[in-house]
Every structure is written in C-alpha cells, then in structure tokens.
Coordinates of C-alpha atoms and ligand atoms in Angstrom, one line a residue:
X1 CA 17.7 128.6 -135.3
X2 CA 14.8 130.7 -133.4
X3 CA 16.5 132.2 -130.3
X4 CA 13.4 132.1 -127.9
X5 CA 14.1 134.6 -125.0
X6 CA 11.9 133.2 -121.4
X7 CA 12.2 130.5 -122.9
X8 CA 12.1 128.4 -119.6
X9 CA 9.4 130.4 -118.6
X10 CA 5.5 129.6 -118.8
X11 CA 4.7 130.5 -121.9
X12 CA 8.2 130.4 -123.3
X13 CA 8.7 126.9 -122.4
X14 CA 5.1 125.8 -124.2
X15 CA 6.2 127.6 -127.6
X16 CA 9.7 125.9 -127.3
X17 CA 8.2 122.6 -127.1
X18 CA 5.7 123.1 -130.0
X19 CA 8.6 124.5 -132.4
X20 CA 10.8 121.7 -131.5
X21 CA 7.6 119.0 -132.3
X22 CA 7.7 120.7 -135.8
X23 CA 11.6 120.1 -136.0
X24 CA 12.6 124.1 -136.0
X25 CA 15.8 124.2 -133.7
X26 CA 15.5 126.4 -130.8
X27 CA 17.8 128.3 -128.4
X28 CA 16.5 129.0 -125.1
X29 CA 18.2 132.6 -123.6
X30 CA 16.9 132.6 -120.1
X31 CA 18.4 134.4 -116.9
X32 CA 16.6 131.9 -114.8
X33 CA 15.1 134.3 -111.8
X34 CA 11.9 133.3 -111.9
X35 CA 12.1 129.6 -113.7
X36 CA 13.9 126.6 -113.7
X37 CA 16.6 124.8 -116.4
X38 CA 14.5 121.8 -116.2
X39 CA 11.7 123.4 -117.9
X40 CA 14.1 123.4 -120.9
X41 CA 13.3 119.7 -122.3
X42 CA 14.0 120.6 -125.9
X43 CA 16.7 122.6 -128.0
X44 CA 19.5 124.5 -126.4
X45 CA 19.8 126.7 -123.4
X46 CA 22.2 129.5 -122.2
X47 CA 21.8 131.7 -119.1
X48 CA 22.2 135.1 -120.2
X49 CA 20.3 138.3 -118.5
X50 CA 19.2 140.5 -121.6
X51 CA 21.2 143.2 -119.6
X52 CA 24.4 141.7 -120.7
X53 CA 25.1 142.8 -123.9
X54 CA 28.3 141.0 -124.2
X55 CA 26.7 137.8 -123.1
X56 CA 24.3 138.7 -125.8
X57 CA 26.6 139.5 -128.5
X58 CA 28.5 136.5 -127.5
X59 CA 25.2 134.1 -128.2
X60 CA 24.6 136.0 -131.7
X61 CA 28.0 135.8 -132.8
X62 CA 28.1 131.8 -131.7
X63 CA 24.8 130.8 -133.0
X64 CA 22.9 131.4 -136.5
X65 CA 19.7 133.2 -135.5
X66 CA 16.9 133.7 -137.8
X67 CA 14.3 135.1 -135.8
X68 CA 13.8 135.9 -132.0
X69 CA 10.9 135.3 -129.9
X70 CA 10.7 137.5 -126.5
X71 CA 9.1 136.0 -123.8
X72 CA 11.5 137.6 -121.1
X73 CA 9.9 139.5 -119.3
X74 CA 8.2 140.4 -115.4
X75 CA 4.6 139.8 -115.6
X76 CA 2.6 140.7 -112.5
X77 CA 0.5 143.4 -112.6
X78 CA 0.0 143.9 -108.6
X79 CA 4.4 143.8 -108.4
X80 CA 4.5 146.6 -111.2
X81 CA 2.1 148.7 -109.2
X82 CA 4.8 148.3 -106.4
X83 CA 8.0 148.3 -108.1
X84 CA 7.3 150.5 -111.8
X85 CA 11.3 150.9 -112.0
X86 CA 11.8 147.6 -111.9
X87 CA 9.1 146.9 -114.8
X88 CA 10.8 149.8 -116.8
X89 CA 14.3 148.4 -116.5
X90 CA 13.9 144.6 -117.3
X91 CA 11.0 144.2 -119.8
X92 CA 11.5 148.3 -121.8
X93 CA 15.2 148.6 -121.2
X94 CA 16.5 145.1 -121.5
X95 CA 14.2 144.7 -124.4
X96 CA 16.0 147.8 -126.5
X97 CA 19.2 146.2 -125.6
X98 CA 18.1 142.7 -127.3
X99 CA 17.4 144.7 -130.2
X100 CA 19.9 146.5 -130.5
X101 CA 22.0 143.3 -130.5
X102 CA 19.7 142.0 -133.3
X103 CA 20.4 145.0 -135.3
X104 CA 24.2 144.7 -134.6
X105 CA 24.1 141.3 -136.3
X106 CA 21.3 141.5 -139.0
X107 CA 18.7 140.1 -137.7
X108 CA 15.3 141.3 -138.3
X109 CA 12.3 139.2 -137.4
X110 CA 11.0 139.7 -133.6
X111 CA 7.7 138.0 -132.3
X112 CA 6.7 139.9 -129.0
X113 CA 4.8 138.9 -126.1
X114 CA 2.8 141.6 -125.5
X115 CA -0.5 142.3 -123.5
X116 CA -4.0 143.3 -123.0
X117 CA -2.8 145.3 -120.3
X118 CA -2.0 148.4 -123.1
X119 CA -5.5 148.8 -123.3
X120 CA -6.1 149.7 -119.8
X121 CA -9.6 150.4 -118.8
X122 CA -11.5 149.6 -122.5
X123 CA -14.0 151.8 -123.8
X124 CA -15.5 149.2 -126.1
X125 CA -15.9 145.3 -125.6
X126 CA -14.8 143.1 -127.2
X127 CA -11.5 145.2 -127.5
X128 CA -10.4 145.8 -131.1
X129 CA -6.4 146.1 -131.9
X130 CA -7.1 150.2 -133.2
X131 CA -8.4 150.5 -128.9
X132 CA -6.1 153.7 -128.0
X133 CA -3.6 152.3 -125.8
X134 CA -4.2 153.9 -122.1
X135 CA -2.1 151.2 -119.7
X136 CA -3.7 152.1 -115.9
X137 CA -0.5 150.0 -114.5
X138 CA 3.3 149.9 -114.9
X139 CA 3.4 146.6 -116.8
X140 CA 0.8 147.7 -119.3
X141 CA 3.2 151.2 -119.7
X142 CA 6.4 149.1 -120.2
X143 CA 4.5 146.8 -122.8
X144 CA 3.1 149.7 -124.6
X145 CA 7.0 151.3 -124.8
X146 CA 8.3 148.6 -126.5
X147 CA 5.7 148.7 -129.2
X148 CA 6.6 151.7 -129.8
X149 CA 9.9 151.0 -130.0
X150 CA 9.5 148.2 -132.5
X151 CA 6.7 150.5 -134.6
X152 CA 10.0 153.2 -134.8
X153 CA 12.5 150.4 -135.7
X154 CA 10.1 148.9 -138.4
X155 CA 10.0 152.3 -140.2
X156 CA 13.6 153.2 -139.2
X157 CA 15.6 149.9 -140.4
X158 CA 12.8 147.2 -141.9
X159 CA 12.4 145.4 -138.5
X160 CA 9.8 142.7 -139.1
X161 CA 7.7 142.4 -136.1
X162 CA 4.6 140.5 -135.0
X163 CA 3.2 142.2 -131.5
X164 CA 1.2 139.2 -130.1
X165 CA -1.7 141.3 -127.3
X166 CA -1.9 138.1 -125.1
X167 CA -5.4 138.2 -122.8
X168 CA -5.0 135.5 -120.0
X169 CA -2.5 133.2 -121.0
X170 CA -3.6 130.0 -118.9
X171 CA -4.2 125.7 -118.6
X172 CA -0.4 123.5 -119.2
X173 CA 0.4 121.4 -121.7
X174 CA -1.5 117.9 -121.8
X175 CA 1.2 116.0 -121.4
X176 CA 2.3 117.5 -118.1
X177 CA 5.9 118.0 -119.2
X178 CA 6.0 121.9 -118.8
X179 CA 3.9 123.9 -117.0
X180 CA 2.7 127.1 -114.8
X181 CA 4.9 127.2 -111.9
X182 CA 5.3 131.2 -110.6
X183 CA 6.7 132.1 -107.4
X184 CA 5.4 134.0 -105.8
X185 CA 2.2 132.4 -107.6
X186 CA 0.0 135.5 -108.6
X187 CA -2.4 134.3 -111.0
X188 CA -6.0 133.1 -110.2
X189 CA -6.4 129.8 -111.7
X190 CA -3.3 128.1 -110.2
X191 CA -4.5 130.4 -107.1
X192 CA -7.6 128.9 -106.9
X193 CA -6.1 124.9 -107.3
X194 CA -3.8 125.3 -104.6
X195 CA -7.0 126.4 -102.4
X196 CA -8.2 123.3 -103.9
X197 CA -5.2 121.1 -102.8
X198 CA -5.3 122.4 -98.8
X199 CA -2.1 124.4 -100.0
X200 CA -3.6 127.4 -99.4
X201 CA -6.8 127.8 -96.7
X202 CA -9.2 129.9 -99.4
X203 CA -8.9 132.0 -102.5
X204 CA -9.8 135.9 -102.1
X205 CA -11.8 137.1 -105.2
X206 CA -10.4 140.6 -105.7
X207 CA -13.5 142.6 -105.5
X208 CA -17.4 142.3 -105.8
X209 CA -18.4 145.7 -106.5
X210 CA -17.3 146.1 -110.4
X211 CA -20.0 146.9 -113.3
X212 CA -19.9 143.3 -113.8
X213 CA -22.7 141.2 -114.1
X214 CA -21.6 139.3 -110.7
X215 CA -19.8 142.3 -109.9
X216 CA -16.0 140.2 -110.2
X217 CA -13.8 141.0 -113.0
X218 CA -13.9 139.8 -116.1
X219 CA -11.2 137.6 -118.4
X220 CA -10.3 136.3 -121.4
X221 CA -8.5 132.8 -120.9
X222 CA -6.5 131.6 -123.5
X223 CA -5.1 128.3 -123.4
X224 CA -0.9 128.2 -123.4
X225 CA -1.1 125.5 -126.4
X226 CA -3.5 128.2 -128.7
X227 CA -0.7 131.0 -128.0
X228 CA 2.1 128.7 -128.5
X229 CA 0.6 127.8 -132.0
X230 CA 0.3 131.9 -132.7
X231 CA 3.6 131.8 -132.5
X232 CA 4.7 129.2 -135.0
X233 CA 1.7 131.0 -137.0
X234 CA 3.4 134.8 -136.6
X235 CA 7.1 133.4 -137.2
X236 CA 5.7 131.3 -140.8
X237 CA 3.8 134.6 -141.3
X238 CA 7.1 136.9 -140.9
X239 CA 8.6 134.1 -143.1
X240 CA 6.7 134.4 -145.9
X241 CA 7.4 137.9 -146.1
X242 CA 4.3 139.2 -144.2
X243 CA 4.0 143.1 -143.2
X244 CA 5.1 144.1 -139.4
X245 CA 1.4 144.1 -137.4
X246 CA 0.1 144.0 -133.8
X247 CA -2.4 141.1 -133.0
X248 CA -5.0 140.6 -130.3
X249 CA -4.5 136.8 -128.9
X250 CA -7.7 136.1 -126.6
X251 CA -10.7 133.6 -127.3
X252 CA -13.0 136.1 -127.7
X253 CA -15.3 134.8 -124.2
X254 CA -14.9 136.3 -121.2
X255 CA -15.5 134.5 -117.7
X256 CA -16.0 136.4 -114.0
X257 CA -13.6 135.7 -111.6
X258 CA -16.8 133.6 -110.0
X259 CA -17.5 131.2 -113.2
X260 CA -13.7 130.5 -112.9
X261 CA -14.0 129.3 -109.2
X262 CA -17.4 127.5 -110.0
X263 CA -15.2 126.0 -112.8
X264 CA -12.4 124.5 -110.4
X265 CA -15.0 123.0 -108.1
X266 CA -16.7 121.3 -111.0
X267 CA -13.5 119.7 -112.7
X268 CA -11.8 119.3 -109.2
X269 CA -14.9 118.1 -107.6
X270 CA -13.5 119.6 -104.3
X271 CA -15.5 122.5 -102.8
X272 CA -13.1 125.3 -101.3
X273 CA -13.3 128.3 -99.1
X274 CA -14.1 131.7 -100.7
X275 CA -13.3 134.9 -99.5
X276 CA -14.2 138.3 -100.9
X277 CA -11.6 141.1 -100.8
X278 CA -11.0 144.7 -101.4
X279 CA -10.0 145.5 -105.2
X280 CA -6.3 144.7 -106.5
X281 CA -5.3 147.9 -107.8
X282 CA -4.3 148.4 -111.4
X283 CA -7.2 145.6 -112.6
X284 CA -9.6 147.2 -114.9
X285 CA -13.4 145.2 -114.9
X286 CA -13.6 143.6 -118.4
X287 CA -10.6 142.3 -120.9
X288 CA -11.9 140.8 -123.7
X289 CA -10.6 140.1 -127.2
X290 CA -11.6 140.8 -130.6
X291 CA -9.4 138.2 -131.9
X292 CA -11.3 138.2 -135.8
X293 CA -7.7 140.0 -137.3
X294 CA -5.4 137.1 -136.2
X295 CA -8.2 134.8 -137.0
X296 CA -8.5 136.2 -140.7
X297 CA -5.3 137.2 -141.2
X298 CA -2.7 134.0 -139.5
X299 CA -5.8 131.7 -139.6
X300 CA -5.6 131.2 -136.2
X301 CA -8.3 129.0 -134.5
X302 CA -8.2 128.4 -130.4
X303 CA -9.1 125.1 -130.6
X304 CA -8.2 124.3 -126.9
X305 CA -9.3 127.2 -124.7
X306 CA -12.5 126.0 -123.5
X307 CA -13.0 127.0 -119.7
X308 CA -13.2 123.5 -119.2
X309 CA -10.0 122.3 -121.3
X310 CA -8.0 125.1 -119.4
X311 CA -9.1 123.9 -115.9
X312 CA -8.6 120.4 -116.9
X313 CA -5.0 120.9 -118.1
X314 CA -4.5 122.8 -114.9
X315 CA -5.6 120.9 -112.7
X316 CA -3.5 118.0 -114.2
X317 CA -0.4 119.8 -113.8
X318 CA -1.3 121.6 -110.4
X319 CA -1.2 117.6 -108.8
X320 CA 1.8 116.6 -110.4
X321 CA 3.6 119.5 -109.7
X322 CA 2.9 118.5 -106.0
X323 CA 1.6 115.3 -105.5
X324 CA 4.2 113.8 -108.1
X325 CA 3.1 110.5 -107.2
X326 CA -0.4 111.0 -107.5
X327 CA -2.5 108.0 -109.4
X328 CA -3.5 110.7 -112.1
X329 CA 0.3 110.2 -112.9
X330 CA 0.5 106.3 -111.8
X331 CA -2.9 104.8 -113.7
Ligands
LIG216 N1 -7.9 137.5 -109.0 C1 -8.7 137.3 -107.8 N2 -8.0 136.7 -106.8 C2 -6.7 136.2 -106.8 C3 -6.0 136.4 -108.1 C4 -6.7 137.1 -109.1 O1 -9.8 137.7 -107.7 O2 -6.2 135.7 -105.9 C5 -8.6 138.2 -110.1 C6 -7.9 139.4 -110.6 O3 -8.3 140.6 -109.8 C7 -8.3 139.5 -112.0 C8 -8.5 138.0 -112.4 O4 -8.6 137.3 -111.2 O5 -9.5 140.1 -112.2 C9 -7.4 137.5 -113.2 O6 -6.2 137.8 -112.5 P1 -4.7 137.2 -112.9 O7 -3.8 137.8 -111.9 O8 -4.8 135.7 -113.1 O9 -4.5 137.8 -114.4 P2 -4.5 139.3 -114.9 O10 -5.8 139.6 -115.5 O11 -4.0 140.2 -113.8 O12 -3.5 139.3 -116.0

C-alpha cells in the first residue's frame, strides 16, 4: 500500500487517482485544513496531522506501507513571507516526524514534493538540478531543509528518496473529478478565471518592471496529470532499485504572467479587467526547468502541459466548481 500524505490536496488528490487507475492501493493521511474528504474518491483515507506521532504510528502499525508519498505541506509563497514559523513547523518539522515514524517501522522509500522555490533567484536559465540552492522566501528554506534531511538519512540509514523540484504545478484533471480548490485562492491561473467568472472584479499582475521581456514574471506550468505520472515513474524507479536523486519537474517553456492572461481570454473567450500592481515579495523574475535528467533518466515526457491544455482543463473545472450546473457539465 502507498501511504500518500495531502493526499486530498491538489496535487495529492491527482496522483491518488492515477495510482488507483493502475490498481496500486493507496492510503490517503490528510489533516484536512486546507482540503476536503470528498476530494478522496479512491483508496482509503484517515485524518491524521503529521504532528501526531501516535496517530502516525498508529496508521503504520495498522496498515502495510511500502512507500510514502509527501504531498502535505503549506504552499504559498506570499503566507511564508508572513508567517516563516509556521512554514518551518508544518512542512520541515512535521516532515522529520513522518520520517522518523517511517524509520521506526522499516520503511524506506519517500517520493517528495519539493519546489523550484530552492533555487531562489537563478543564475542560469533554464535552471539545472546542480543550481546552488539560495531560497529568497520561507517556503523555498523549509523545502530546501528537508532535502537535506533526506540527503543525511540516505547516507545515514539507506533511505531511498526521489526529491521531485515541482515548477508551477497547474490545469485539473479532464474528467473534472478532482481539482484546484485553495482557500484563500493564491495562485494566478484559478486567479485569473475567477476574474473571468465576475467572482472577482480584475486580476492584479504582480509587477511590470522585472528583466522580463514584458517586464511580468516568468513561469514554468506544469500540468497536475504530467506530475502525477512523475510519481508513478519515481515510485517504479525506487522499485526497481534505483539510486536516491533529486529531479527538476517543469516543461521546460516558460510563459509571462501576461501570455497566461492573454491565454484565459482566448480559451474563456471572456475579456476581463487587468490591473497592474506593486511586486509580491519573495517572487524571483524567471523559473524555468531543465527537465532533460527526469526526461533521460524516469523517461518522463509532459505530454499534457501545453498552455492551452492547462487553461482548458482549468477552465473546465473552474465552472463546475461554481456553476455546477453549467451546460459544459449538462451537454
Ligand atoms: N501572480 C500575479 N497576480 C496574481 C497571482 C500571481 O501576477 O494575482 C504572479 C506571481 O507574482 C508569479 C506568477 O503569477 O510571478 C505565478 O504565481 P503563483 O502564485 O501562481 O505561483 P508561484 O510562482 O508563486 O509558485
């Protein structure tokens, strides 16, 4: 049984449906603060914060775990900036408890969900996985912790780990079962639909003035169905024996913060208000991936994460997640 930690979580909650479609049984550890136990369609689920060790040795001692995935975790840059504590605690802390637990009961293989944001302000584009790690924000920092933590474990007791560098995880699954659903919603493409949808009057683009061709940050997008396959990938590599390793998980492309609003227009066909704003602090101008060793090495291809697919997908879910009775969803 994989025990997938965030499991009801965005990504989480993608991965858990894939591994399911491939008939691996899953257990879904999720405390439940920032998602829902209906995003838990497939395998099993039990509330449990990774703070509670009992609760945790409880699971390990009830269940037969082969591998952990670790998807539980705070993710907003712009909150960390705010609250670093709080980033420290739940995703460094909780994270050395979980392994510890794992090492209390023999268990050895750990896929990570970890993040561009350890490179911090990149000296070289595309960013290559040897980039010195120099986070510029509290969530990169507590990121960057536990790899260290899993490099010392590796070397200190054969931990098996794959450390998956995720750029912008975005777009829902095609079948609109799961899906992106944050609140507070932070992130700029479901931002930028529910500008589309009246929800919100405008979206703020977060600066104008970076060395940018169109002077708005740049981004990676990933599409949540291309990570989720990583993972199966990392796990079958880990599986077969494969060496402990740290892998960029991007598309390679970058987009401005503009082309992604120019995107939604297009696929929404609705034309929005657009503010400009002052900088969000903690962003640095350009994130994007080398992703050649995960392509070489897992044979990873991200066959869905065309700007368009990822806006389509989206959008898609953005209406059914509030307009349930929408005739996308009645046709
Ligand atoms: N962004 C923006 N307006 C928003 C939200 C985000 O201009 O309302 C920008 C943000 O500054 C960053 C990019 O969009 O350059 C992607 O941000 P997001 O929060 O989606 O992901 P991050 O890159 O922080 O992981």
């Amino acid at each position: 049984m994989i025990l997938i930690t965030g499991g009801a979580g965005y990504i989480g909650s993608h991965v858990n449906k894939l591994l399911n479609n491939k008939g691996y049984n899953t257990l879904v550890v999720d405390n439940l603060c920032e998602s829902k136990e209906s995003s838990v369609k497939w395998g099993k689920l039990v509330k449990c914060d990774l703070e509670d060790r009992e609760g945790l040795e409880d699971i390990f001692n009830t269940y037969d775990i082969s591998a952990v995935m670790h998807f539980a975790a705070f993710t907003s840059v712009s909150e960390s900036v705010k609250c670093p504590e709080k980033y420290m605690h739940n995703n460094y802390e909780n994270t050395v408890n979980l392994l510890n637990v794992m090492q209390e009961y023999d268990v050895n293989k750990f896929i990570f969900s970890s993040t561009a944001a350890v490179y911090g302000t990149p000296e070289s584009i595309p960013i290559k996985e040897s980039h010195p790690l120099k986070p510029i924000n509290p969530y990169g920092e507590s990121k960057v912790h536990v790899e260290k933590e899993l490099e010392k474990r590796s070397e200190d007791y054969g931990l098996h780990y794959v450390s998956l560098r995720y750029f912008n995880a975005s777009g829902d699954d095609p079948d609109c079962e799961i899906g992106e659903q944050h609140n507070p919603e932070t992130h700029l493409i479901p931002l930028i639909l529910d500008a589309a949808i009246g929800k919100r009057d405008n979206i703020t683009i977060f600066g104008t003035d970076y060395p940018t061709p169109d002077g708005t940050c740049i981004r990676d997008y990933v599409h949540v169905e291309d990570l989720a396959q990583a993972h199966l990938l990392a796990y079958e590599y880990l599986e077969d024996g494969g060496c402990s390793d740290v892998f960029n998980l991007g598309h390679g492309t970058g987009f401005s913060v503009k082309q992604v609003i120019e995107e939604c227009m297009s696929v929404t066909g609705i034309k929005f208000e657009v503010e400009v704003g002052e900088r969000r602090a903690g962003d640095p101008s350009i994130l994007v991936a080398d992703s050649s060793k995960i392509r070489e090495k897992l044979g990873w291809r991200p066959v869905n994460s065309s700007l368009t697919n990822i806006v389509n997908t989206a959008w898609r879910w953005h209406l059914k997640l509030n307009f349930k009775n929408h005739h996308y969803f009645n046709d």
